[in-house]
Tab-separated table of C-alpha atoms and ligand atoms in Angstrom:
chain	number	residue	atom	x	y	z
A	27	MET	CA	38.379	-36.206	-10.086
A	28	HIS	CA	36.943	-33.762	-12.598
A	29	ALA	CA	37.998	-31.220	-15.176
A	30	PHE	CA	36.924	-28.088	-13.330
A	31	ASN	CA	39.283	-26.610	-10.788
A	32	LEU	CA	37.053	-24.498	-8.642
A	33	GLN	CA	39.091	-24.853	-5.456
A	34	SER	CA	40.909	-21.778	-4.226
A	35	LYS	CA	44.195	-23.449	-3.265
A	36	PRO	CA	47.081	-22.984	-5.718
A	37	LEU	CA	47.228	-25.531	-8.512
A	38	SER	CA	50.055	-28.036	-8.540
A	39	LEU	CA	52.381	-28.093	-11.544
A	40	ALA	CA	50.717	-31.309	-12.765
A	41	GLU	CA	47.268	-29.726	-12.502
A	42	ARG	CA	48.424	-26.634	-14.340
A	43	LEU	CA	49.953	-28.726	-17.129
A	44	ALA	CA	46.713	-30.743	-17.398
A	45	ASP	CA	44.786	-27.462	-17.621
A	46	LEU	CA	47.062	-26.303	-20.452
A	47	ALA	CA	46.696	-29.600	-22.345
A	48	VAL	CA	42.892	-29.477	-22.137
A	49	ASP	CA	42.920	-25.767	-23.056
A	50	VAL	CA	44.910	-26.334	-26.246
A	51	LEU	CA	42.604	-29.193	-27.295
A	52	ILE	CA	39.599	-26.911	-26.885
A	53	ASP	CA	41.395	-24.082	-28.717
A	54	GLU	CA	42.262	-26.460	-31.576
A	55	ALA	CA	38.674	-27.699	-31.860
A	56	ASP	CA	37.216	-24.157	-31.758
A	57	LEU	CA	39.637	-22.732	-34.333
A	58	SER	CA	37.722	-22.020	-37.555
A	59	PRO	CA	37.642	-22.388	-40.516
A	60	LYS	CA	39.891	-25.493	-40.488
A	61	PRO	CA	39.942	-27.500	-43.724
A	62	ALA	CA	37.744	-30.638	-43.452
A	63	LEU	CA	38.127	-30.806	-39.642
A	64	VAL	CA	35.559	-30.403	-36.884
A	65	ASP	CA	35.257	-26.706	-36.010
A	66	ARG	CA	32.684	-24.067	-35.053
A	67	ARG	CA	31.135	-24.334	-38.519
A	68	GLY	CA	30.428	-28.060	-38.460
A	69	ASN	CA	31.828	-31.578	-38.517
A	70	GLY	CA	34.071	-31.329	-41.603
A	71	ALA	CA	34.696	-34.754	-43.139
A	72	HIS	CA	33.598	-36.583	-39.966
A	73	SER	CA	30.119	-38.075	-39.812
A	74	ASP	CA	30.720	-39.326	-36.240
A	75	LEU	CA	32.203	-36.161	-34.671
A	76	HIS	CA	30.917	-32.734	-33.618
A	77	LEU	CA	32.275	-29.798	-31.642
A	78	GLY	CA	30.486	-30.682	-28.383
A	79	LEU	CA	31.958	-34.180	-28.536
A	80	MET	CA	35.458	-32.774	-29.066
A	81	HIS	CA	35.003	-30.528	-26.004
A	82	ALA	CA	33.654	-33.348	-23.833
A	83	SER	CA	36.483	-35.599	-24.972
A	84	ALA	CA	39.096	-32.929	-24.160
A	85	LEU	CA	37.684	-32.463	-20.646
A	86	SER	CA	37.614	-36.226	-20.035
A	87	LEU	CA	41.394	-36.332	-20.557
A	88	TRP	CA	42.270	-33.913	-17.723
A	89	PRO	CA	42.876	-36.640	-15.087
A	90	ALA	CA	45.111	-38.617	-17.474
A	91	PHE	CA	47.262	-35.580	-18.301
A	92	LYS	CA	47.572	-34.712	-14.602
A	93	GLU	CA	48.563	-38.279	-13.747
A	94	MET	CA	51.162	-38.349	-16.530
A	95	ALA	CA	52.766	-35.158	-15.229
A	96	GLU	CA	52.711	-36.521	-11.668
A	97	ALA	CA	54.311	-39.781	-12.799
A	98	ALA	CA	57.094	-37.788	-14.457
A	99	SER	CA	57.728	-35.818	-11.261
A	100	GLN	CA	57.756	-39.033	-9.201
A	101	PHE	CA	60.077	-41.063	-11.455
A	102	GLY	CA	62.183	-37.968	-12.091
A	103	THR	CA	64.080	-39.326	-15.079
A	104	VAL	CA	63.559	-40.605	-18.634
A	105	GLY	CA	63.521	-44.405	-18.474
A	106	LEU	CA	61.457	-47.530	-18.963
A	107	PRO	CA	59.563	-47.291	-15.613
A	108	LEU	CA	58.247	-43.824	-16.546
A	109	ARG	CA	57.592	-44.839	-20.170
A	110	GLU	CA	55.518	-47.827	-19.099
A	111	ALA	CA	53.616	-45.789	-16.498
A	112	LEU	CA	52.765	-43.272	-19.234
A	113	GLY	CA	51.607	-46.095	-21.498
A	114	ARG	CA	49.275	-47.428	-18.805
A	115	ILE	CA	47.878	-43.961	-18.007
A	116	GLY	CA	47.511	-43.220	-21.736
A	117	ARG	CA	45.458	-46.387	-22.229
A	118	GLU	CA	43.274	-45.440	-19.250
A	119	GLY	CA	42.868	-41.974	-20.766
A	120	GLU	CA	41.837	-43.521	-24.047
A	121	ALA	CA	39.249	-45.666	-22.220
A	122	ALA	CA	37.867	-42.520	-20.519
A	123	MET	CA	37.727	-40.803	-23.910
A	124	LEU	CA	35.896	-43.721	-25.539
A	125	ALA	CA	33.435	-43.932	-22.616
A	126	THR	CA	32.717	-40.208	-23.056
A	127	THR	CA	32.320	-40.361	-26.835
A	128	ASN	CA	30.475	-43.680	-27.001
A	129	GLY	CA	33.370	-45.355	-28.745
A	130	VAL	CA	34.361	-42.639	-31.229
A	131	ASN	CA	38.086	-41.858	-31.623
A	132	THR	CA	38.251	-38.132	-30.951
A	133	HIS	CA	41.758	-37.680	-29.533
A	134	ARG	CA	43.899	-40.821	-29.822
A	135	GLY	CA	46.783	-39.034	-31.483
A	136	ALA	CA	46.481	-36.118	-29.064
A	137	ILE	CA	46.738	-38.329	-25.956
A	138	TRP	CA	50.016	-39.627	-27.352
A	139	ALA	CA	51.580	-36.285	-28.322
A	140	LEU	CA	50.293	-34.123	-25.461
A	141	GLY	CA	50.857	-36.901	-22.910
A	142	LEU	CA	54.525	-37.115	-23.824
A	143	LEU	CA	54.835	-33.335	-23.716
A	144	VAL	CA	53.243	-32.809	-20.282
A	145	ALA	CA	55.434	-35.594	-18.895
A	146	ALA	CA	58.519	-34.049	-20.496
A	147	ALA	CA	57.585	-30.621	-19.100
A	148	ALA	CA	57.162	-31.969	-15.559
A	149	LEU	CA	60.501	-33.783	-15.675
A	150	GLU	CA	62.562	-30.593	-15.816
A	151	PRO	CA	60.233	-27.660	-15.120
A	152	GLN	CA	63.120	-25.167	-15.224
A	153	ALA	CA	64.430	-26.253	-18.643
A	154	ASN	CA	61.475	-26.057	-20.975
A	155	THR	CA	62.550	-24.250	-24.099
A	156	ALA	CA	60.669	-25.656	-27.111
A	157	GLY	CA	63.756	-27.586	-28.249
A	158	ALA	CA	64.598	-29.070	-24.839
A	159	LEU	CA	60.975	-30.061	-24.246
A	160	CYS	CA	60.651	-31.865	-27.599
A	161	LEU	CA	63.980	-33.640	-27.157
A	162	ARG	CA	62.892	-34.985	-23.765
A	163	ALA	CA	59.517	-36.077	-25.194
A	164	ALA	CA	61.361	-37.829	-28.037
A	165	ARG	CA	63.575	-39.743	-25.605
A	166	LEU	CA	60.427	-41.009	-23.881
A	167	ALA	CA	58.781	-41.929	-27.205
A	168	LEU	CA	61.858	-43.910	-28.292
A	169	LEU	CA	61.492	-46.310	-25.369
A	170	ASP	CA	59.435	-49.389	-26.105
A	171	ASP	CA	56.476	-50.014	-23.779
A	172	ARG	CA	56.457	-53.814	-23.292
A	173	TYR	CA	52.784	-53.793	-22.313
A	174	ALA	CA	51.476	-51.797	-25.301
A	175	PRO	CA	48.943	-53.736	-27.359
A	176	ARG	CA	49.782	-53.880	-31.100
A	177	PRO	CA	46.416	-53.588	-32.827
A	178	LEU	CA	46.108	-53.312	-36.605
A	179	SER	CA	45.085	-49.655	-36.203
A	180	HIS	CA	44.484	-47.350	-39.143
A	181	GLY	CA	48.000	-45.987	-38.566
A	182	ALA	CA	49.472	-49.509	-38.591
A	183	GLN	CA	47.646	-50.330	-41.845
A	184	VAL	CA	48.981	-47.140	-43.431
A	185	ALA	CA	52.492	-48.035	-42.222
A	186	LEU	CA	52.275	-51.401	-43.986
A	187	ARG	CA	50.903	-49.919	-47.194
A	188	TYR	CA	52.857	-46.676	-47.569
A	189	GLY	CA	55.847	-47.141	-45.271
A	190	VAL	CA	55.148	-44.067	-43.123
A	191	ARG	CA	55.102	-44.337	-39.344
A	192	GLY	CA	52.864	-41.414	-38.417
A	193	ALA	CA	52.317	-40.291	-34.846
A	194	ARG	CA	54.912	-42.587	-33.301
A	195	GLU	CA	57.740	-41.447	-35.562
A	196	GLU	CA	56.796	-37.776	-35.346
A	197	ALA	CA	57.229	-37.953	-31.550
A	198	GLN	CA	60.400	-40.057	-31.754
A	199	LEU	CA	61.980	-37.445	-34.023
A	200	GLY	CA	61.124	-34.670	-31.527
A	201	PHE	CA	58.081	-33.225	-33.334
A	202	PRO	CA	59.803	-31.772	-36.434
A	203	ALA	CA	56.451	-30.740	-37.940
A	204	VAL	CA	55.985	-28.453	-34.931
A	205	LEU	CA	59.546	-27.242	-34.368
A	206	GLN	CA	60.425	-26.677	-38.032
A	207	ARG	CA	57.065	-25.621	-39.450
A	208	GLY	CA	54.190	-24.939	-37.031
A	209	LEU	CA	55.923	-22.943	-34.321
A	210	PRO	CA	58.040	-20.709	-36.636
A	211	GLN	CA	54.896	-19.923	-38.679
A	212	LEU	CA	52.881	-19.153	-35.521
A	213	GLU	CA	55.598	-16.728	-34.420
A	214	ARG	CA	55.962	-15.160	-37.885
A	215	SER	CA	52.230	-14.585	-38.299
A	216	ARG	CA	51.946	-13.109	-34.804
A	217	ALA	CA	54.925	-10.812	-35.464
A	218	GLN	CA	53.248	-9.607	-38.658
A	219	GLY	CA	50.178	-8.664	-36.612
A	220	HIS	CA	47.887	-11.207	-38.272
A	221	GLY	CA	45.841	-11.808	-35.130
A	222	GLU	CA	45.919	-14.903	-32.956
A	223	GLN	CA	43.247	-16.946	-34.779
A	224	ASN	CA	44.845	-16.316	-38.178
A	225	ALA	CA	48.277	-17.118	-36.749
A	226	ARG	CA	46.961	-20.460	-35.482
A	227	LEU	CA	45.348	-21.236	-38.838
A	228	ASP	CA	48.646	-20.404	-40.570
A	229	ALA	CA	50.487	-22.692	-38.143
A	230	LEU	CA	48.049	-25.520	-38.950
A	231	LEU	CA	48.604	-24.952	-42.680
A	232	ALA	CA	52.379	-24.969	-42.215
A	233	ILE	CA	52.114	-28.315	-40.410
A	234	MET	CA	49.813	-29.697	-43.124
A	235	SER	CA	52.173	-28.586	-45.898
A	236	GLY	CA	54.773	-31.234	-45.007
A	237	LEU	CA	53.142	-33.904	-42.846
A	238	ALA	CA	52.613	-37.565	-43.755
A	239	ASP	CA	49.239	-37.574	-41.997
A	240	THR	CA	48.094	-41.169	-41.564
A	241	CYS	CA	44.448	-40.073	-41.156
A	242	VAL	CA	44.573	-38.597	-44.682
A	243	LEU	CA	46.498	-41.543	-46.134
A	244	TYR	CA	44.037	-44.017	-44.630
A	245	ARG	CA	41.002	-42.169	-45.960
A	246	ALA	CA	42.246	-40.792	-49.289
A	247	GLY	CA	45.599	-42.369	-50.158
A	248	GLU	CA	48.512	-40.553	-51.771
A	249	GLU	CA	46.197	-38.395	-53.866
A	250	GLY	CA	44.626	-37.047	-50.691
A	251	LEU	CA	47.997	-36.475	-49.032
A	252	GLN	CA	49.306	-34.551	-52.023
A	253	ALA	CA	46.130	-32.449	-52.173
A	254	MET	CA	46.516	-31.616	-48.471
A	255	GLN	CA	50.207	-30.714	-48.633
A	256	GLN	CA	50.064	-28.717	-51.867
A	257	GLY	CA	46.777	-27.014	-51.000
A	258	ALA	CA	48.076	-25.907	-47.594
A	259	GLN	CA	51.273	-24.540	-49.163
A	260	ALA	CA	49.182	-22.681	-51.762
A	261	VAL	CA	47.270	-20.871	-48.999
A	262	LEU	CA	50.512	-19.788	-47.341
A	263	ASP	CA	52.037	-18.726	-50.686
A	264	ALA	CA	48.953	-16.596	-51.388
A	265	GLY	CA	49.522	-14.634	-48.157
A	266	GLY	CA	48.092	-16.991	-45.518
A	267	SER	CA	44.712	-16.908	-43.855
A	268	THR	CA	44.768	-13.139	-43.273
A	269	SER	CA	44.764	-12.220	-46.953
A	270	LEU	CA	41.776	-12.361	-49.272
A	271	ALA	CA	43.706	-14.451	-51.806
A	272	GLY	CA	44.766	-16.832	-49.036
A	273	ARG	CA	41.172	-17.145	-47.773
A	274	ARG	CA	40.019	-18.056	-51.298
A	275	ARG	CA	42.667	-20.784	-51.473
A	276	LEU	CA	41.658	-21.974	-47.999
A	277	HIS	CA	38.060	-22.315	-49.132
A	278	GLU	CA	39.217	-24.298	-52.185
A	279	LEU	CA	41.315	-26.551	-49.953
A	280	ASP	CA	38.330	-27.164	-47.645
A	281	GLN	CA	36.134	-28.136	-50.618
A	282	CYS	CA	38.827	-30.336	-52.143
A	283	LEU	CA	39.548	-32.252	-48.910
A	284	LEU	CA	35.834	-32.666	-48.185
A	285	ALA	CA	35.340	-34.118	-51.683
A	286	LEU	CA	38.166	-36.584	-50.991
A	287	ASN	CA	36.883	-37.320	-47.441
A	288	ALA	CA	40.430	-36.463	-46.346
A	289	SER	CA	40.524	-35.029	-42.835
A	290	PRO	CA	43.946	-33.940	-41.546
A	291	GLY	CA	43.431	-35.237	-37.983
A	292	GLY	CA	47.140	-35.784	-37.383
A	293	ALA	CA	47.900	-32.178	-38.320
A	294	ALA	CA	45.132	-31.032	-35.953
A	295	ASP	CA	46.727	-32.990	-33.093
A	296	LEU	CA	50.065	-31.408	-33.908
A	297	LEU	CA	48.549	-27.919	-33.898
A	298	ALA	CA	47.411	-28.672	-30.330
A	299	ALA	CA	50.963	-29.855	-29.567
A	300	CYS	CA	52.322	-26.644	-31.123
A	301	LEU	CA	50.072	-24.460	-28.935
A	302	LEU	CA	51.036	-26.461	-25.840
A	303	ILE	CA	54.770	-26.167	-26.534
A	304	ASP	CA	54.344	-22.431	-27.150
A	305	ARG	CA	52.558	-21.976	-23.809
A	306	ILE	CA	54.910	-24.139	-21.768
A	307	ALA	CA	57.990	-22.485	-23.301
A	308	SER	CA	56.546	-19.067	-22.466
A	309	GLY	CA	56.262	-20.077	-18.803
A	310	ALA	CA	52.469	-20.465	-18.649
A	311	ALA	CA	52.713	-23.551	-16.415
A	312	PHE	CA	54.343	-21.515	-13.680
A	313	ILE	CA	52.006	-18.568	-13.359
A	314	GLN	CA	48.693	-18.327	-11.484
A	315	GLY	CA	50.197	-19.734	-8.311
A	316	ALA	CA	51.346	-23.095	-9.636
A	317	MET	CA	53.679	-24.916	-7.252
B	417	COD	C1	51.141	-43.789	-30.846
B	417	COD	C2	49.731	-43.978	-31.306
B	417	COD	C3	49.160	-42.665	-31.685
B	417	COD	C4	49.824	-44.971	-32.458
B	417	COD	O1	48.877	-44.815	-33.381
B	417	COD	P1	48.885	-45.629	-34.736
B	417	COD	O2	50.046	-45.219	-35.581
B	417	COD	O3	48.789	-47.094	-34.439
B	417	COD	O4	47.614	-45.101	-35.475
B	417	COD	P2	46.129	-44.712	-35.052
B	417	COD	O5	45.400	-44.756	-36.334
B	417	COD	O6	45.621	-45.510	-33.911
B	417	COD	O7	46.235	-43.214	-34.505
B	417	COD	C5	46.980	-42.255	-35.130
B	417	COD	C6	46.689	-40.905	-34.539
B	417	COD	O8	47.807	-40.089	-34.730
B	417	COD	C7	47.511	-38.883	-35.400
B	417	COD	N1	48.442	-38.749	-36.539
B	417	COD	C8	48.316	-39.200	-37.789
B	417	COD	N2	49.394	-38.936	-38.529
B	417	COD	C9	50.241	-38.280	-37.721
B	417	COD	C10	51.529	-37.760	-37.917
B	417	COD	N3	52.180	-37.858	-39.067
B	417	COD	N4	52.103	-37.166	-36.869
B	417	COD	C11	51.482	-37.073	-35.699
B	417	COD	N5	50.250	-37.545	-35.456
B	417	COD	C12	49.646	-38.162	-36.455
B	417	COD	C13	46.094	-39.005	-35.868
B	417	COD	O9	45.340	-37.925	-35.455
B	417	COD	C14	45.533	-40.256	-35.238
B	417	COD	O10	44.572	-39.959	-34.257
B	417	COD	C15	48.810	-44.497	-30.186
B	417	COD	O11	47.642	-44.992	-30.653
B	417	COD	C16	49.476	-45.512	-29.296
B	417	COD	O12	49.758	-46.609	-29.688
B	417	COD	N6	49.719	-45.095	-28.078
B	417	COD	C17	50.320	-45.940	-27.097
B	417	COD	C18	49.810	-45.565	-25.756
B	417	COD	C19	50.894	-44.903	-24.975
B	417	COD	O13	52.007	-45.353	-24.830
B	417	COD	N7	50.600	-43.755	-24.463
B	417	COD	C20	51.552	-43.005	-23.758
B	417	COD	C21	51.082	-41.658	-23.686
B	417	COD	S1	52.403	-40.613	-23.366
B	418	ATP	N1	39.199	-30.749	-34.924
B	418	ATP	C1	39.356	-32.018	-35.297
B	418	ATP	N2	38.532	-32.564	-36.198
B	418	ATP	C2	38.719	-33.828	-36.590
B	418	ATP	N3	39.689	-34.639	-36.163
B	418	ATP	C3	40.532	-34.170	-35.245
B	418	ATP	C4	40.406	-32.840	-34.782
B	418	ATP	N4	41.359	-32.637	-33.892
B	418	ATP	C5	42.058	-33.764	-33.808
B	418	ATP	N5	41.594	-34.719	-34.612
B	418	ATP	C6	42.219	-36.068	-34.742
B	418	ATP	O1	41.805	-36.816	-35.868
B	418	ATP	C7	41.528	-38.162	-35.502
B	418	ATP	C8	40.237	-38.559	-36.187
B	418	ATP	O2	40.544	-38.943	-37.482
B	418	ATP	P1	39.851	-40.175	-38.155
B	418	ATP	O3	38.369	-40.010	-38.070
B	418	ATP	O4	40.472	-40.331	-39.507
B	418	ATP	O5	40.301	-41.316	-37.176
B	418	ATP	P2	39.941	-42.791	-37.155
B	418	ATP	O6	39.046	-43.079	-36.006
B	418	ATP	O7	41.278	-43.463	-37.137
B	418	ATP	O8	39.239	-43.061	-38.566
B	418	ATP	P3	37.735	-43.166	-39.113
B	418	ATP	O9	36.900	-42.051	-38.530
B	418	ATP	O10	37.971	-43.020	-40.583
B	418	ATP	O11	37.232	-44.500	-38.704
B	418	ATP	C9	41.369	-38.192	-34.020
B	418	ATP	O12	42.128	-39.253	-33.495
B	418	ATP	C10	41.922	-36.899	-33.528
B	418	ATP	O13	43.137	-37.108	-32.848
């Protein structure tokens, strides 16, 4: 199994969904200039990450995303058997990621969010509006996987200290940061003719402006979180990433988050989720001969 589909036969729905999930991870990584995140310019606030590693990590996840979509088609309904299959495949995906990156966490949050979304998309391929897709993903996330290990992860430590539940809760609530902030901003910026890269940057900023990002809380506490949320809102208020004033604010935000070592990794994962939902809802999983 590999990430490159060079065969001429039509792709299955699961393969097409896996392609889309890997595509959005690569698009998220390449998008520049993202504040304090890995991008085409450099490694942001991460001493252990770089763009090539993010690409390799994204490609290593293709088999896991395909398997998650296949499991959804096979089980056919939201329930504990599917939830626990997804948990097992997600852990295998994480092992493949860590083997590829030599133990560096590049995409843990993304496996969770995108995994739920590809499974939700495969469950009812004909009913994938953004809202329906997120609701189905939330119903999966609300089920408790009895076999999930409970490590004292960075997210778990932040939950104990600040009372926020990060990636898990965001999915269980049906991705409000995407549905209420990221996606509407993406659509608004596109409609205003801002160009696709600027629209994606604006969507990231909209997500950052309200998210309790556990990566930021772990690294820089409440001061860092406030700097991220207020700084992102300031860019949007100044006209977003298309305007000169907005670009100046974006540069200030980058410098400020770098000084605080505060990288908004959770927001980056949710931008990838936003791009995936946008593509699935627009029917991209069903073109190019998918069956
Ligand atoms: C659910 C997860 C992300 C729990 O993570 P936890 O809260 O313990 O924190 P951890 O520090 O390990 O990872 C958090 C990740 O979430 C992202 N994140 C941070 N804050 C947020 C937020 N507010 N919203 C969304 N994502 C966020 C970060 O990028 C980070 O990579 C995951 O690690 C997990 O336990 N997965 C279970 C495996 C499984 O069932 N997989 C099924 C796949 S469908
Ligand atoms: N372009 C990106 N640049 C940096 N991080 C990203 C990017 N895209 C997504 N992320 C997410 O950010 C997370 C990395 O954040 P962070 O380094 O804080 O994680 P960690 O391994 O929990 O912490 P630490 O590196 O402090 O030990 C990854 O899990 C990944 O999901």
